[in-house]
Amino acid sequence: QHQHPHQYRKSPHQHQHPHQHPHQHPHQHPHPHQHQHQHTPEESTPTSTPTPTPTPTPTPTPTPTPTPTPTPTPAEPTCSTPAPTQTPAPSAPLPPSLTVTVAKSTNIATFTWTAPNDGGSSITNYKLKIKNLTDTVEYPLDNQLSYTIQFSPALTNTERTASVAAINSLGTGEYSDAESFHIGCKRGRSDINGQCTVCIAGQYEDQGQCVPCPVGTSTNNKRGVVMCPTCPIGYFSRFTGQYECTACAPGSTSNSDHTGCEECPAGYYSWAFGSSCQECPGQTTVGSNTCVKN
């Protein structure tokens, strides 16, 4: 609302009659652009234009700044020092590995072995051990990897075992596994041209050789024997190398050395081949195969 500069304001002490109508000043003309204002009876002062209350500007809420996620600091690499390798304490040597070869025609046995782990101390010697059923013989050796023994014929045809051990400054190590070997051929066999051959019937093996059976004996048709048994009563063998004994005829029997036959004496008889002379209950003649009553 606009107020003209020439408009008279009412005195604060002026009283208006209740029936008095408002009037305009004779010199007052409405302003072409002025809005005409009327006073109500109760109005004593013009209403002033209220000052508009300023609308409070909202305080912008600050956008929270996102807290950056801290980047983890990589751990410093740990340099681990490897544990020092512990060197085992020196010890006696481990067992060697043994091999045995035998030349049957000469009764020579050759023992060879490989050098074992020395246990951290150099090997200085070896020890070879030979065993049979009753005896054990040890051979102290230098720092060598083979040894040869020639056995006498009297010691052939016996199963043996051999083992070897290494020696260093800390002592003698364990012996190797026992290796079995046989000097010469097995019993009842003979070495012929490097081959063990079974003795034929009529022969027996004597100290690695096949020899004929003596007279009065035989092999009873067997091969590979180590002795020739004497012929039984009533049988004989007149020659060496017999594979069986021959029966005496009735009325006779074998002599004392079984090299032949002899007639039964008077009063005795033998009634079949290969039988002994038996005493007769009656009278007989020399060489009879029957008895006659008196």
Short mmCIF file of C-alpha atoms in Angstrom, two decimals:
data_model
loop_
_atom_site.label_atom_id
_atom_site.label_comp_id
_atom_site.label_asym_id
_atom_site.label_seq_id
_atom_site.Cartn_x
_atom_site.Cartn_y
_atom_site.Cartn_z
CA GLN A 1 0.00 0.00 0.00
CA HIS A 2 1.35 3.41 -0.96
CA GLN A 3 0.67 6.63 0.98
CA HIS A 4 0.58 9.93 -0.80
CA PRO A 5 2.86 12.63 0.53
CA HIS A 6 0.11 15.15 0.82
CA GLN A 7 -2.31 13.08 2.81
CA TYR A 8 -3.19 14.50 6.21
CA ARG A 9 -2.78 12.34 9.10
CA LYS A 10 -5.34 12.50 11.90
CA SER A 11 -4.38 14.07 15.13
CA PRO A 12 -4.17 11.75 17.96
CA HIS A 13 -6.42 14.12 19.89
CA GLN A 14 -9.03 14.45 17.24
CA HIS A 15 -12.30 12.76 17.97
CA GLN A 16 -14.58 11.75 15.27
CA HIS A 17 -18.25 11.90 15.70
CA PRO A 18 -19.90 8.69 15.32
CA HIS A 19 -22.04 10.09 12.62
CA GLN A 20 -19.33 11.96 10.91
CA HIS A 21 -18.37 10.59 7.67
CA PRO A 22 -15.01 10.75 6.45
CA HIS A 23 -14.22 13.32 3.88
CA GLN A 24 -11.41 14.13 1.71
CA HIS A 25 -9.41 17.20 1.69
CA PRO A 26 -10.78 19.65 -0.92
CA HIS A 27 -7.35 19.89 -2.42
CA GLN A 28 -6.76 16.22 -2.43
CA HIS A 29 -7.19 14.44 -5.61
CA PRO A 30 -6.88 10.85 -6.05
CA HIS A 31 -3.64 9.93 -7.51
CA PRO A 32 -4.07 8.08 -10.68
CA HIS A 33 -2.01 5.27 -9.29
CA GLN A 34 -3.06 5.60 -5.69
CA HIS A 35 -5.33 3.11 -4.14
CA GLN A 36 -8.11 4.76 -2.17
CA HIS A 37 -8.02 3.90 1.47
CA GLN A 38 -11.05 3.97 3.76
CA HIS A 39 -10.89 4.16 7.51
CA THR A 40 -13.11 2.08 9.68
CA PRO A 41 -14.69 3.78 12.68
CA GLU A 42 -12.51 1.97 15.13
CA GLU A 43 -9.33 2.77 13.29
CA SER A 44 -7.27 5.36 14.92
CA THR A 45 -4.00 4.84 13.16
CA PRO A 46 -3.26 3.49 9.76
CA THR A 47 -2.15 -0.07 9.60
CA SER A 48 1.50 -0.31 8.80
CA THR A 49 2.76 -2.87 6.38
CA PRO A 50 4.25 -5.67 8.35
CA THR A 51 7.76 -6.51 7.60
CA PRO A 52 7.74 -9.94 6.23
CA THR A 53 9.57 -12.42 8.39
CA PRO A 54 12.37 -13.75 6.39
CA THR A 55 12.11 -17.41 5.79
CA PRO A 56 15.12 -18.97 7.35
CA THR A 57 17.33 -20.43 4.84
CA PRO A 58 17.80 -24.09 5.74
CA THR A 59 21.30 -24.84 6.64
CA PRO A 60 22.47 -27.44 4.22
CA THR A 61 23.37 -30.64 5.90
CA PRO A 62 26.97 -31.31 5.10
CA THR A 63 27.50 -34.45 3.13
CA PRO A 64 29.66 -36.69 5.25
CA THR A 65 32.98 -37.26 3.69
CA PRO A 66 33.50 -41.00 3.45
CA THR A 67 36.34 -42.17 5.60
CA PRO A 68 38.89 -43.81 3.35
CA THR A 69 39.62 -47.39 4.18
CA PRO A 70 43.22 -47.53 5.27
CA THR A 71 45.38 -49.59 2.99
CA PRO A 72 47.02 -52.31 5.06
CA THR A 73 50.71 -51.97 5.19
CA PRO A 74 52.25 -55.18 3.85
CA ALA A 75 54.22 -57.01 6.43
CA GLU A 76 57.89 -56.91 5.91
CA PRO A 77 59.16 -60.25 4.62
CA THR A 78 60.77 -62.31 7.31
CA CYS A 79 64.04 -63.78 6.27
CA SER A 80 64.13 -67.18 7.94
CA THR A 81 67.53 -68.66 8.32
CA PRO A 82 67.47 -72.40 7.53
CA ALA A 83 68.46 -74.61 10.38
CA PRO A 84 71.98 -75.85 9.96
CA THR A 85 72.22 -79.42 8.71
CA GLN A 86 73.50 -81.63 11.47
CA THR A 87 76.22 -83.98 10.40
CA PRO A 88 75.69 -87.40 11.97
CA ALA A 89 78.38 -88.54 14.32
CA PRO A 90 80.88 -90.98 12.77
CA SER A 91 80.18 -94.66 13.32
CA ALA A 92 81.39 -98.09 12.31
CA PRO A 93 80.84 -98.97 8.61
CA LEU A 94 77.63 -100.44 7.25
CA PRO A 95 77.58 -104.09 5.96
CA PRO A 96 79.13 -104.73 2.54
CA SER A 97 77.37 -106.69 -0.23
CA LEU A 98 79.04 -110.09 -0.77
CA THR A 99 79.15 -112.45 -3.77
CA VAL A 100 80.72 -115.96 -3.81
CA THR A 101 81.80 -117.90 -6.92
CA VAL A 102 83.26 -121.42 -6.85
CA ALA A 103 85.41 -123.24 -9.44
CA LYS A 104 84.39 -126.84 -8.75
CA SER A 105 87.23 -128.41 -10.73
CA THR A 106 89.85 -126.70 -8.55
CA ASN A 107 87.92 -126.25 -5.29
CA ILE A 108 88.69 -122.50 -5.43
CA ALA A 109 86.18 -120.06 -3.96
CA THR A 110 86.41 -116.35 -4.78
CA PHE A 111 84.74 -113.82 -2.48
CA THR A 112 84.06 -110.31 -3.79
CA TRP A 113 82.23 -107.41 -2.15
CA THR A 114 81.41 -103.75 -2.63
CA ALA A 115 82.70 -101.07 -0.27
CA PRO A 116 79.86 -99.96 2.05
CA ASN A 117 79.13 -96.57 3.60
CA ASP A 118 82.15 -95.94 5.82
CA GLY A 119 80.10 -94.26 8.59
CA GLY A 120 82.06 -91.02 8.31
CA SER A 121 85.46 -92.60 8.95
CA SER A 122 87.62 -94.20 6.26
CA ILE A 123 87.61 -98.00 6.01
CA THR A 124 90.99 -99.51 6.90
CA ASN A 125 90.40 -103.29 6.90
CA TYR A 126 87.90 -106.09 6.24
CA LYS A 127 87.20 -109.37 7.96
CA LEU A 128 85.93 -112.49 6.13
CA LYS A 129 84.12 -115.20 8.09
CA ILE A 130 83.64 -118.81 6.82
CA LYS A 131 81.35 -121.22 8.65
CA ASN A 132 80.40 -124.87 8.20
CA LEU A 133 78.31 -127.09 10.43
CA THR A 134 80.92 -127.27 13.17
CA ASP A 135 83.65 -124.66 12.64
CA THR A 136 84.05 -120.92 12.06
CA VAL A 137 87.20 -119.44 10.55
CA GLU A 138 87.90 -115.69 10.31
CA TYR A 139 90.31 -114.16 7.80
CA PRO A 140 91.64 -110.67 8.68
CA LEU A 141 92.20 -108.75 5.44
CA ASP A 142 93.62 -105.44 4.26
CA ASN A 143 91.55 -102.72 2.60
CA GLN A 144 90.66 -104.95 -0.37
CA LEU A 145 87.45 -105.95 -2.14
CA SER A 146 88.13 -109.63 -2.95
CA TYR A 147 89.74 -112.74 -1.54
CA THR A 148 90.37 -116.27 -2.87
CA ILE A 149 90.58 -119.56 -0.93
CA GLN A 150 91.49 -122.98 -2.34
CA PHE A 151 90.02 -125.78 -0.25
CA SER A 152 91.68 -129.18 0.01
CA PRO A 153 89.80 -132.20 -1.38
CA ALA A 154 89.25 -133.44 2.16
CA LEU A 155 87.17 -130.34 2.86
CA THR A 156 84.91 -130.62 -0.16
CA ASN A 157 81.26 -131.63 -0.33
CA THR A 158 80.35 -129.55 2.69
CA GLU A 159 77.83 -126.73 2.75
CA ARG A 160 79.37 -123.48 3.98
CA THR A 161 78.39 -119.85 4.51
CA ALA A 162 80.46 -116.70 4.13
CA SER A 163 80.01 -113.11 5.35
CA VAL A 164 82.25 -110.04 5.43
CA ALA A 165 82.49 -106.92 7.61
CA ALA A 166 84.27 -103.58 7.17
CA ILE A 167 86.47 -101.96 9.81
CA ASN A 168 87.29 -98.30 10.46
CA SER A 169 88.78 -96.32 13.35
CA LEU A 170 85.52 -96.65 15.29
CA GLY A 171 85.34 -100.44 15.13
CA THR A 172 84.04 -103.37 13.13
CA GLY A 173 80.72 -102.89 11.35
CA GLU A 174 77.95 -105.44 11.00
CA TYR A 175 78.60 -108.52 8.88
CA SER A 176 76.90 -108.88 5.51
CA ASP A 177 74.09 -111.37 4.96
CA ALA A 178 75.45 -114.92 4.93
CA GLU A 179 76.02 -116.38 1.45
CA SER A 180 75.82 -120.16 1.07
CA PHE A 181 78.31 -121.99 -1.15
CA HIS A 182 79.52 -125.53 -1.74
CA ILE A 183 83.10 -126.50 -2.48
CA GLY A 184 83.19 -129.21 -5.12
CA CYS A 185 80.08 -131.10 -6.09
CA LYS A 186 77.41 -132.29 -3.74
CA ARG A 187 77.65 -135.79 -2.30
CA GLY A 188 77.06 -138.58 -4.83
CA ARG A 189 78.35 -136.35 -7.67
CA SER A 190 81.68 -135.82 -9.38
CA ASP A 191 83.13 -132.85 -11.23
CA ILE A 192 83.54 -133.93 -14.84
CA ASN A 193 84.76 -131.19 -17.19
CA GLY A 194 83.50 -128.51 -14.84
CA GLN A 195 80.08 -130.10 -14.47
CA CYS A 196 78.82 -131.99 -11.45
CA THR A 197 77.69 -135.38 -12.67
CA VAL A 198 75.75 -137.91 -10.60
CA CYS A 199 77.65 -141.15 -10.03
CA ILE A 200 76.13 -144.01 -12.01
CA ALA A 201 74.89 -147.30 -10.55
CA GLY A 202 77.86 -149.50 -9.57
CA GLN A 203 79.82 -146.40 -8.52
CA TYR A 204 79.88 -144.28 -5.43
CA GLU A 205 81.26 -140.81 -4.64
CA ASP A 206 84.51 -140.74 -2.69
CA GLN A 207 85.99 -137.28 -1.96
CA GLY A 208 84.31 -135.75 -4.99
CA GLN A 209 85.09 -138.58 -7.36
CA CYS A 210 82.90 -141.41 -8.64
CA VAL A 211 84.63 -144.76 -8.12
CA PRO A 212 83.49 -148.39 -8.76
CA CYS A 213 82.02 -150.43 -5.97
CA PRO A 214 84.46 -153.04 -4.58
CA VAL A 215 83.82 -156.79 -4.94
CA GLY A 216 81.20 -158.25 -2.63
CA THR A 217 79.20 -155.00 -2.85
CA SER A 218 76.85 -153.20 -5.20
CA THR A 219 74.66 -150.10 -5.39
CA ASN A 220 71.42 -152.10 -5.62
CA ASN A 221 70.58 -150.37 -8.89
CA LYS A 222 70.81 -146.91 -7.31
CA ARG A 223 72.67 -143.83 -8.58
CA GLY A 224 74.44 -141.06 -6.72
CA VAL A 225 75.35 -143.08 -3.67
CA VAL A 226 78.20 -142.36 -1.31
CA MET A 227 78.92 -146.02 -0.40
CA CYS A 228 78.34 -149.50 -1.76
CA PRO A 229 76.65 -151.87 0.68
CA THR A 230 77.75 -155.48 1.04
CA CYS A 231 75.69 -158.03 -0.84
CA PRO A 232 73.09 -159.75 1.37
CA ILE A 233 73.38 -163.43 2.43
CA GLY A 234 72.81 -165.71 -0.53
CA TYR A 235 74.13 -163.10 -2.98
CA PHE A 236 77.55 -162.21 -4.26
CA SER A 237 79.45 -159.91 -6.60
CA ARG A 238 82.58 -161.32 -8.08
CA PHE A 239 83.71 -158.08 -9.80
CA THR A 240 84.06 -154.41 -8.95
CA GLY A 241 81.57 -151.82 -10.13
CA GLN A 242 78.53 -154.09 -9.85
CA TYR A 243 75.17 -152.31 -9.77
CA GLU A 244 73.54 -155.42 -8.23
CA CYS A 245 74.53 -158.64 -6.49
CA THR A 246 73.97 -162.12 -7.97
CA ALA A 247 71.93 -164.79 -6.14
CA CYS A 248 73.48 -168.13 -5.24
CA ALA A 249 71.79 -171.31 -6.55
CA PRO A 250 69.68 -173.64 -4.28
CA GLY A 251 71.86 -175.90 -2.11
CA SER A 252 74.41 -173.11 -1.73
CA THR A 253 74.83 -169.68 -0.24
CA SER A 254 77.25 -166.77 -0.43
CA ASN A 255 80.69 -167.13 1.08
CA SER A 256 81.90 -164.95 3.93
CA ASP A 257 83.08 -162.05 1.76
CA HIS A 258 80.19 -162.33 -0.71
CA THR A 259 82.51 -162.71 -3.60
CA GLY A 260 81.03 -166.09 -4.60
CA CYS A 261 78.84 -169.04 -3.52
CA GLU A 262 79.55 -172.28 -1.60
CA GLU A 263 77.56 -175.49 -1.05
CA CYS A 264 75.64 -176.06 2.13
CA PRO A 265 77.40 -178.57 4.45
CA ALA A 266 75.97 -181.98 5.32
CA GLY A 267 72.88 -181.65 7.47
CA TYR A 268 72.03 -178.24 5.99
CA TYR A 269 70.11 -177.24 2.95
CA SER A 270 69.02 -174.14 0.98
CA TRP A 271 65.87 -174.65 -0.99
CA ALA A 272 65.78 -171.45 -3.17
CA PHE A 273 68.00 -169.01 -5.03
CA GLY A 274 69.61 -166.45 -2.80
CA SER A 275 68.81 -168.23 0.41
CA SER A 276 70.92 -169.21 3.36
CA CYS A 277 71.72 -172.77 4.45
CA GLN A 278 69.31 -174.14 7.07
CA GLU A 279 69.81 -177.16 9.36
CA CYS A 280 67.76 -180.24 8.38
CA PRO A 281 65.72 -182.24 10.90
CA GLY A 282 66.80 -185.39 8.98
CA GLN A 283 69.78 -186.60 6.94
CA THR A 284 71.11 -184.50 4.06
CA THR A 285 74.11 -184.63 1.85
CA VAL A 286 76.48 -181.83 1.02
CA GLY A 287 74.88 -179.23 -1.22
CA SER A 288 71.36 -180.58 -0.83
CA ASN A 289 68.31 -178.50 -1.33
CA THR A 290 66.13 -180.98 0.54
CA CYS A 291 66.30 -183.07 3.68
CA VAL A 292 65.85 -186.89 3.78
CA LYS A 293 64.43 -188.73 6.75
CA ASN A 294 66.59 -191.36 8.35
#
